[in-house]
Amino acid sequence: MIIDDQHYDVIIIGTGAGGGTLARKLAPSGKRILLLERGDAMRLEDQNISSVDIFQKQRYHAPENWYDEGGEPFTPQMEYAIGGNTKIYGAALQRMREKDFETVAHQDGISPEWCLKYADFEPYYTEAEALYQVHGQGGVDPTEPSRSAAYPYPAVVHDLTIQPVVDDIVKQGCHPFPLPMSLSLQADDPTGDAEVFGVAPALQFANVTLKTAAKVTGLLTNPAGTSVKAVRTELNGQPYLFFADIVVLACGAINSAAVLLQSANEKHPHGLANGSDQVGRNLMKLQMSSIVQVTAQANSGKFPRSVGINDYYWGDNQFSYPMGHIQNMGGVLQDAIFAESPPVLSLITKFMPNFGLKQLATRSIAWWAMTEVLPDPKNRVEVKGNKLYVSFTANNAEAHDRLVYRWLDVLKAIEKDSSLFSRSGMHPRGEVPLPVVANQCGTCVMGTDPATSVLDPNCRAHELDNLYVVDSSFFPSSSSVGPALTVIANALRVGEHLLGRLK
Ligand SMILES: Cc1cc2nc3c(=O)[nH]c(=O)nc-3n(C[C@H](O)[C@H](O)[C@H](O)COP(=O)(O)OP(=O)(O)OC[C@H]3O[C@@H](n4cnc5c(N)ncnc54)[C@H](O)[C@@H]3O)c2cc1C
């Protein structure tokens, strides 16, 4: 074991939405900050190249095995790189709604109340939108929460061929709104991510050090088990120990839980910070279905993701429970749909034999339907020996089905000449396959009661005075919008707390 001779004020483990953002927030403090990242810089030509690569060729699946409940191995959809999963994400950055922080009755049960409210997050959402250069327009989304500032950049303009579709959606009584998007304004890498807006600016400060190919394998505590003393790391395959006053986990919900579980010791026999037996539990990931609209008019085939619909978010006059969120996918030849949905392809062949794939690509618009999954302690991460196990069964299936069929009804009403609409055949009832852990959250829930939560409201572990977690692990509930903006805002919030503590 190599003992690193430096002592840091803060070690941040992982450089994705949570870790990368926190590094940016703490960097100007002058404190000695070490970033440990198991991946490396992602080559520019590998970034956001194609949904086919993401979904079909499993290009962005980590080269490691995790195991399902039955012990079957799978490779998870994780990007181990500077910037983490934000290097491959869709960059749609939405705030959770005010009510998402409250107790909400869903058809399958309760979405629990957060110990902090929207008002606690609002200033950090504003800061997050400024940092990640979010392009949006307030006042259009009927469920939009209150804002203390306008979006920092104007909304992405709908493609000329998408605008008429948006107009038709309005005629059906819906209120489509410009989807808030993070854009870096760099021609070669337009997607705003945690490397561009977090890690790279943090590294401009001499007090910030980044070590890549640095996989953290465990945290060691003092003999009393009350604080973390050292971070055990494989650096380029060599075992190292790093030391800091404050240690922050930001490995993503599943990997952070795994690090805690594999750090069990005499004082923490069931895993670090796990006196509540909640570490690893309540894993959530959105229910998602893709829906293809085949249009009478050809479109450009290449258009940005720009439309969101929240008219069914809290239900409608026929269904009083929340259903969720709809957004369009960008039109990069609609490859995600074709990649994910062989049944769609077979339908095309059956009903439209003369319709080539390329032709269809310019006659189709693909949509995501996204529904909250409720926390369930049985949906969990476990570590047995050196193997990571993930058990997950989605819930809220009927609400998701209803959302899909609501959207199909709207599309059918506006596309009179078109003949094919289909729900993605990813899985029955919209359940995304286990390896797709894109929107993972939960596993180290935040709360005020150490008996039922892992982290306190500052995202500090109840049981260890210098251990924090700032990735998506802290979510008590998932909401129906993507998690990234809330992860970013929370990292800024915890960062402010840490700046106070480091003074
Ligand atoms: C294809 C795809 C599309 C998405 N689209 C959207 C979207 O449009 N909108 C949205 O809101 N969300 C989206 N998401 C989700 C979003 O990317 C995540 O919510 C967000 O990145 C989570 O941030 P995080 O900090 O929790 O984890 P991550 O961003 O995953 O960062 C974790 C980091 O920890 C590192 N790490 C892991 N284990 C270790 C270890 N043991 N030692 C050292 N380092 C480690 C990883 O390499 C990584 O850098 C998408 C995700 C994917 C995969």
XYZ file of C-alpha atoms and ligand atoms in Angstrom:
556
model
C 0.000 0.000 0.000
C 1.399 3.389 -0.984
C 0.726 6.166 1.519
C 0.200 9.506 -0.200
C 2.241 12.118 1.690
C -0.192 15.007 1.027
C -2.986 15.969 3.375
C -6.001 17.551 1.715
C -8.772 19.666 3.143
C -11.349 17.909 0.958
C -11.332 14.771 -1.174
C -14.171 14.512 -3.715
C -14.693 11.026 -5.133
C -16.277 11.102 -8.609
C -16.478 14.039 -11.037
C -20.008 13.803 -12.472
C -22.948 16.160 -11.944
C -22.508 16.112 -8.147
C -18.724 15.864 -7.709
C -17.723 18.055 -10.664
C -20.119 20.809 -9.593
C -18.975 20.684 -5.971
C -15.341 20.994 -7.090
C -16.245 24.155 -9.009
C -18.035 25.604 -5.991
C -15.181 24.901 -3.538
C -12.257 25.746 -5.839
C -12.100 29.534 -5.152
C -11.804 28.865 -1.390
C -8.070 28.190 -1.751
C -8.481 24.946 0.223
C -6.507 21.917 -0.916
C -8.954 19.794 -2.889
C -8.274 16.382 -4.429
C -10.596 14.884 -7.052
C -10.408 11.099 -7.433
C -12.004 9.860 -10.671
C -11.944 6.237 -11.770
C -12.284 7.142 -15.443
C -10.280 9.365 -17.705
C -10.977 12.225 -20.089
C -13.468 11.143 -22.746
C -12.228 11.729 -26.271
C -14.180 14.469 -28.013
C -15.143 12.230 -30.903
C -16.688 9.773 -28.420
C -18.971 12.340 -26.823
C -22.698 12.361 -27.529
C -22.096 10.892 -30.937
C -25.183 8.849 -31.471
C -28.041 7.353 -29.594
C -27.483 4.128 -31.492
C -24.105 3.893 -29.872
C -25.564 4.661 -26.480
C -28.453 2.262 -26.619
C -27.884 -0.392 -29.249
C -24.184 -1.009 -29.328
C -23.972 -0.552 -25.568
C -20.978 1.636 -26.272
C -21.287 3.507 -23.034
C -21.623 0.528 -20.782
C -18.881 0.280 -18.166
C -16.455 -2.600 -18.723
C -17.434 -4.367 -15.523
C -20.070 -6.831 -14.405
C -22.814 -6.148 -11.923
C -25.289 -8.898 -11.018
C -29.072 -9.074 -10.938
C -31.129 -10.685 -8.181
C -30.744 -14.092 -9.779
C -26.961 -13.720 -9.991
C -26.916 -13.082 -13.754
C -24.130 -10.673 -14.760
C -24.795 -7.507 -16.792
C -22.788 -4.465 -17.851
C -24.309 -1.230 -16.503
C -24.936 1.860 -18.629
C -22.432 4.044 -16.809
C -19.831 6.427 -18.166
C -16.681 6.341 -16.084
C -15.000 9.527 -17.267
C -14.309 13.073 -16.137
C -17.855 14.451 -16.055
C -19.420 11.038 -15.344
C -22.792 10.304 -16.920
C -23.179 13.944 -17.970
C -20.710 13.152 -20.787
C -23.464 11.130 -22.457
C -26.630 12.671 -21.025
C -29.436 14.448 -22.885
C -28.734 17.755 -21.050
C -32.439 18.495 -20.460
C -32.158 20.253 -17.090
C -35.497 20.683 -15.336
C -36.380 21.753 -11.819
C -38.535 19.500 -9.705
C -41.990 20.984 -9.042
C -42.847 22.497 -5.613
C -45.221 19.604 -4.909
C -42.496 17.050 -5.705
C -40.943 18.003 -2.349
C -44.197 17.195 -0.520
C -46.045 13.965 0.223
C -47.869 13.033 -2.994
C -50.351 10.186 -3.367
C -49.619 8.121 -6.490
C -51.690 5.241 -7.684
C -49.146 2.728 -6.370
C -48.432 4.473 -3.071
C -46.842 7.518 -1.529
C -44.051 9.645 -2.855
C -42.545 10.794 0.444
C -42.031 14.337 1.678
C -38.499 15.781 1.591
C -37.058 17.272 4.772
C -36.191 20.353 2.681
C -38.618 22.162 0.432
C -38.565 23.727 -3.001
C -37.889 27.125 -1.372
C -34.658 25.684 0.095
C -33.534 24.558 -3.366
C -34.748 27.520 -5.417
C -31.658 29.756 -5.013
C -29.432 26.802 -5.940
C -31.568 25.911 -8.961
C -31.025 29.500 -10.110
C -27.267 29.192 -9.485
C -27.210 25.800 -11.237
C -29.002 27.142 -14.322
C -26.505 29.993 -14.551
C -23.491 27.683 -14.112
C -24.732 25.136 -16.678
C -25.951 27.824 -19.117
C -29.494 26.510 -19.244
C -31.514 27.752 -22.222
C -35.215 28.001 -21.446
C -38.328 30.137 -21.242
C -40.377 30.663 -18.109
C -44.133 31.076 -17.954
C -45.147 28.440 -20.521
C -45.059 25.143 -18.617
C -48.315 24.977 -16.593
C -46.612 23.059 -13.762
C -43.538 25.256 -13.623
C -42.417 26.105 -10.081
C -41.849 29.716 -9.061
C -38.526 31.263 -10.114
C -36.478 34.076 -8.619
C -34.728 34.772 -11.937
C -35.341 34.289 -15.628
C -33.433 31.586 -17.497
C -29.922 32.862 -18.237
C -30.233 32.094 -21.982
C -33.169 32.107 -24.398
C -34.847 28.803 -25.167
C -33.680 26.542 -27.982
C -35.685 27.508 -31.053
C -37.861 24.695 -32.404
C -36.689 23.361 -35.741
C -38.794 24.754 -38.600
C -40.249 21.324 -39.217
C -41.018 20.762 -35.519
C -42.807 24.084 -34.961
C -45.992 22.993 -36.849
C -46.138 19.862 -34.706
C -45.895 22.016 -31.595
C -48.734 24.196 -32.957
C -50.844 21.080 -33.531
C -50.168 19.877 -29.979
C -51.457 23.224 -28.698
C -54.666 22.703 -30.724
C -55.176 19.479 -28.786
C -55.344 21.487 -25.571
C -51.807 20.834 -24.372
C -49.253 23.432 -23.319
C -45.932 22.409 -24.860
C -43.023 24.406 -23.475
C -39.416 24.918 -24.553
C -37.425 22.161 -22.833
C -34.685 23.718 -20.663
C -31.345 22.602 -22.116
C -27.745 23.028 -20.968
C -25.606 24.201 -23.875
C -21.945 25.107 -23.679
C -21.964 27.279 -26.813
C -18.721 25.552 -27.908
C -18.967 24.499 -31.529
C -17.041 21.247 -31.025
C -18.840 20.180 -27.822
C -22.187 21.955 -27.523
C -23.662 19.838 -24.697
C -23.152 21.428 -21.303
C -21.740 18.854 -18.898
C -19.954 18.535 -15.564
C -16.496 18.479 -17.127
C -17.077 21.694 -19.073
C -18.877 23.594 -16.301
C -17.473 21.870 -13.197
C -14.129 20.121 -13.398
C -12.342 22.173 -16.058
C -12.982 25.563 -14.398
C -12.129 24.070 -10.975
C -8.760 22.922 -12.316
C -7.926 26.529 -13.187
C -7.274 26.933 -9.462
C -3.829 25.783 -8.276
C -5.296 24.342 -5.069
C -7.338 21.731 -6.999
C -5.740 18.428 -8.049
C -7.344 15.746 -10.217
C -6.195 12.137 -10.306
C -7.777 9.961 -12.981
C -7.717 6.152 -13.239
C -8.265 6.435 -9.473
C -10.937 3.961 -8.380
C -11.911 4.283 -4.733
C -12.423 0.871 -3.151
C -13.133 1.780 0.470
C -13.156 4.351 3.243
C -11.205 3.751 6.493
C -12.384 5.298 9.767
C -10.756 6.270 13.050
C -10.859 3.522 15.735
C -14.057 4.980 17.226
C -15.715 4.841 13.798
C -16.823 8.467 14.044
C -14.921 9.963 11.102
C -13.278 8.914 7.856
C -9.503 8.896 8.106
C -8.334 7.616 4.727
C -9.571 6.839 1.234
C -8.414 3.517 -0.191
C -7.839 3.873 -3.918
C -6.547 1.860 -6.855
C -4.529 4.441 -8.775
C -3.509 3.000 -12.138
C -3.942 -0.394 -10.520
C -1.688 0.412 -7.530
C -3.184 0.517 -4.012
C -2.956 3.974 -2.401
C -4.222 5.699 0.737
C -5.226 9.370 0.547
C -5.993 11.585 3.563
C -8.316 14.561 4.068
C -10.279 16.401 6.739
C -13.508 16.077 4.748
C -14.434 13.269 2.353
C -17.237 13.586 -0.195
C -18.659 10.637 -2.114
C -20.047 11.475 -5.574
C -19.769 8.176 -7.446
C -23.409 8.043 -8.574
C -26.167 6.479 -6.457
C -25.252 2.854 -7.087
C -21.469 3.137 -6.804
C -21.558 5.411 -3.741
C -23.772 2.904 -1.926
C -21.363 0.141 -2.974
C -18.333 2.046 -1.598
C -20.117 2.499 1.746
C -21.184 -1.138 1.896
C -17.731 -2.449 1.055
C -16.210 -0.197 3.760
C -17.768 -2.229 6.606
C -15.585 -2.430 9.712
C -15.901 -3.377 13.367
C -17.759 -0.162 14.258
C -19.884 -0.280 11.113
C -20.436 -4.019 10.583
C -23.144 -3.583 7.917
C -21.331 -0.912 5.946
C -20.278 2.631 6.682
C -23.048 4.998 7.793
C -25.493 2.094 7.676
C -26.829 1.860 11.231
C -30.265 2.480 9.716
C -29.876 -0.420 7.227
C -30.891 2.101 4.543
C -27.630 2.263 2.557
C -28.314 0.837 -0.899
C -32.096 0.714 -0.427
C -34.809 2.706 -2.213
C -32.969 2.725 -5.527
C -35.141 4.570 -8.051
C -34.954 5.031 -11.808
C -37.666 6.557 -13.958
C -40.111 4.468 -15.928
C -39.509 5.439 -19.541
C -41.138 4.540 -22.833
C -40.246 5.837 -26.254
C -43.079 6.582 -28.668
C -42.681 7.145 -32.410
C -44.858 9.611 -34.262
C -44.760 9.158 -38.016
C -45.535 12.469 -39.657
C -47.250 13.159 -42.972
C -44.720 15.888 -43.701
C -41.019 15.159 -43.907
C -38.854 16.832 -41.291
C -35.170 17.666 -41.349
C -34.267 14.385 -39.669
C -31.837 16.377 -37.550
C -33.370 18.679 -35.000
C -32.618 19.465 -31.379
C -34.493 18.208 -28.358
C -36.673 21.243 -27.673
C -40.233 20.355 -26.546
C -41.622 19.334 -23.172
C -45.218 18.602 -22.105
C -46.305 18.481 -18.471
C -50.080 18.565 -18.919
C -50.385 15.080 -17.416
C -47.749 15.563 -14.726
C -50.223 15.596 -11.839
C -52.987 13.641 -13.594
C -56.014 14.839 -15.542
C -59.787 14.828 -15.264
C -59.940 11.067 -15.906
C -57.066 9.975 -13.674
C -56.412 11.786 -10.434
C -52.904 10.440 -9.828
C -49.652 11.808 -11.268
C -48.683 10.408 -14.678
C -45.478 12.204 -15.613
C -43.572 14.112 -18.239
C -43.234 13.989 -22.035
C -40.304 15.325 -24.079
C -39.144 14.923 -27.637
C -35.852 13.309 -28.496
C -33.536 15.109 -30.813
C -33.850 13.912 -34.381
C -30.489 12.345 -35.042
C -32.157 9.999 -37.495
C -34.254 8.698 -34.625
C -31.682 6.030 -34.085
C -32.476 5.611 -30.428
C -35.951 4.411 -31.271
C -34.842 1.954 -33.861
C -32.077 0.737 -31.636
C -34.298 0.166 -28.673
C -37.380 -1.054 -30.302
C -37.227 -4.059 -32.598
C -41.049 -4.411 -32.395
C -41.352 -0.959 -33.984
C -39.162 -2.136 -36.812
C -41.226 -5.238 -37.386
C -44.401 -3.150 -37.430
C -42.847 -0.857 -39.990
C -41.962 -3.785 -42.178
C -45.454 -5.217 -41.874
C -47.504 -2.078 -42.465
C -45.157 0.038 -44.515
C -43.135 -2.354 -46.658
C -42.030 0.398 -49.009
C -40.991 2.703 -46.280
C -37.192 2.588 -45.933
C -35.545 3.284 -42.634
C -33.889 6.466 -43.861
C -37.213 7.711 -45.186
C -38.841 6.921 -41.903
C -36.125 8.779 -40.050
C -37.183 11.994 -41.745
C -40.876 11.248 -41.227
C -40.717 10.491 -37.548
C -40.497 12.305 -34.254
C -39.592 10.325 -31.195
C -40.879 11.101 -27.729
C -39.963 9.985 -24.232
C -42.720 9.385 -21.672
C -41.266 9.510 -18.146
C -42.986 8.509 -14.900
C -41.818 8.640 -11.302
C -40.950 5.349 -9.629
C -41.710 5.248 -5.909
C -39.062 4.351 -3.341
C -39.183 0.706 -2.307
C -36.697 -0.698 0.202
C -36.596 -3.960 -1.780
C -35.127 -2.116 -4.774
C -31.550 -2.086 -3.625
C -27.826 -2.308 -4.123
C -25.898 -4.979 -2.234
C -22.269 -6.016 -2.129
C -21.479 -9.690 -1.597
C -17.800 -10.533 -1.632
C -16.478 -8.246 -4.340
C -19.661 -8.438 -6.419
C -22.217 -5.652 -6.772
C -25.865 -6.790 -6.931
C -28.815 -4.671 -8.070
C -32.418 -5.722 -7.378
C -35.056 -3.610 -9.070
C -38.736 -3.949 -9.913
C -40.445 -0.849 -11.259
C -43.751 0.323 -9.796
C -46.332 2.941 -10.849
C -46.864 0.955 -14.043
C -50.510 1.870 -14.622
C -49.801 5.590 -14.252
C -47.050 5.173 -16.823
C -49.326 3.232 -19.191
C -51.920 5.959 -18.948
C -49.337 8.619 -19.760
C -48.236 6.669 -22.831
C -51.807 6.246 -24.062
C -52.682 9.882 -23.385
C -49.761 10.860 -25.589
C -50.646 8.351 -28.287
C -54.159 9.855 -28.379
C -52.733 13.344 -28.915
C -50.406 12.135 -31.670
C -53.173 10.210 -33.402
C -55.357 13.309 -33.360
C -52.745 15.449 -35.082
C -51.337 13.005 -37.616
C -54.358 12.116 -39.739
C -52.340 10.903 -42.705
C -49.882 8.951 -40.777
C -50.301 5.338 -39.931
C -47.860 4.176 -37.356
C -47.647 4.967 -33.725
C -46.064 2.588 -31.354
C -44.898 2.324 -27.883
C -41.341 1.195 -27.496
C -41.008 -2.512 -26.973
C -38.215 -2.043 -24.477
C -40.023 -3.993 -21.814
C -43.627 -4.740 -20.999
C -45.227 -1.865 -19.139
C -42.411 0.561 -19.801
C -39.977 -1.040 -17.388
C -36.523 -0.094 -18.571
C -34.037 -2.949 -18.660
C -31.924 -3.336 -15.526
C -28.612 -2.244 -17.133
C -30.131 1.110 -18.091
C -29.423 2.983 -14.864
C -29.266 6.430 -16.466
C -31.604 8.101 -13.992
C -30.566 6.189 -10.885
C -31.188 7.919 -7.545
C -31.968 7.075 -3.929
C -29.759 4.533 -2.022
C -28.563 7.003 0.696
C -31.666 8.970 1.434
C -31.511 12.390 3.128
C -33.644 13.007 6.229
C -33.691 14.255 9.784
C -34.097 10.869 11.505
C -30.943 8.692 11.664
C -33.161 5.626 12.118
C -34.746 6.006 8.686
C -32.205 7.979 6.648
C -28.483 7.860 5.838
C -27.704 11.559 5.347
C -28.714 14.630 7.308
C -30.160 17.707 5.539
C -26.606 18.880 4.711
C -25.998 15.483 3.043
C -23.546 14.580 5.815
C -23.695 10.957 6.977
C -25.556 10.855 10.310
C -22.896 8.565 11.750
C -19.650 10.134 10.492
C -18.813 13.736 11.155
C -16.687 14.363 8.025
C -18.382 12.216 5.369
C -20.737 13.749 2.780
C -22.545 12.348 -0.277
C -23.434 14.755 -3.121
C -24.538 12.587 -6.049
C -28.107 11.455 -6.762
C -28.061 9.087 -3.736
C -29.723 11.625 -1.443
C -33.096 11.790 -3.287
C -36.016 10.766 -1.032
C -38.202 10.549 -4.166
C -37.389 10.749 -7.853
C -40.096 13.023 -9.373
C -40.893 12.532 -13.087
C -38.249 14.893 -14.481
C -34.588 14.034 -15.053
C -32.495 14.201 -11.871
C -29.412 16.087 -13.079
C -30.385 19.706 -12.307
C -31.426 18.735 -8.772
C -28.097 16.891 -8.293
C -26.237 19.995 -9.506
C -28.300 22.384 -7.344
C -27.825 20.166 -4.311
C -24.055 20.033 -4.838
C -24.024 23.845 -4.848
C -26.126 23.863 -1.678
C -23.881 21.383 0.139
C -20.881 23.305 -1.222
C -22.098 26.435 0.527
C -22.373 24.514 3.780
C -18.856 23.126 3.307
C -17.412 26.566 2.577
C -18.796 27.650 5.956
C -17.333 24.608 7.656
C -13.919 25.029 6.016
C -13.554 28.656 7.132
C -27.853 8.362 -21.698
C -28.228 9.244 -20.540
C -29.058 10.352 -20.764
C -29.407 11.170 -19.686
N -30.147 12.291 -19.935
C -30.483 13.126 -18.903
C -31.195 14.331 -19.140
O -31.456 14.722 -20.285
N -31.571 15.081 -18.056
C -31.259 14.721 -16.756
O -31.645 15.427 -15.823
N -30.535 13.599 -16.517
C -30.132 12.806 -17.546
N -29.375 11.688 -17.296
C -29.005 11.404 -15.902
C -27.809 12.247 -15.434
O -26.714 12.027 -16.276
C -27.484 11.855 -13.991
O -28.629 12.133 -13.181
C -26.312 12.591 -13.377
O -25.152 12.476 -14.161
C -26.061 12.013 -11.979
O -24.979 12.676 -11.379
P -24.115 11.927 -10.266
O -23.130 12.913 -9.754
O -25.046 11.275 -9.314
O -23.373 10.709 -11.024
P -22.481 10.688 -12.332
O -22.681 11.897 -13.157
O -22.700 9.359 -12.964
O -20.993 10.749 -11.754
C -20.408 9.709 -11.009
C -18.904 9.808 -11.145
O -18.248 8.952 -10.200
C -17.205 8.223 -10.846
N -17.010 7.004 -10.045
C -17.887 5.975 -9.897
N -17.389 5.072 -9.033
C -16.183 5.541 -8.622
C -15.188 5.044 -7.729
N -15.353 3.886 -7.058
N -14.033 5.769 -7.555
C -13.845 6.957 -8.220
N -14.766 7.465 -9.085
C -15.929 6.765 -9.270
C -17.721 8.020 -12.251
O -16.701 7.717 -13.147
C -18.385 9.378 -12.522
O -17.448 10.330 -12.966
C -28.963 10.862 -18.356
C -28.111 9.774 -18.140
C -27.722 8.980 -19.227
C -26.788 7.828 -18.960
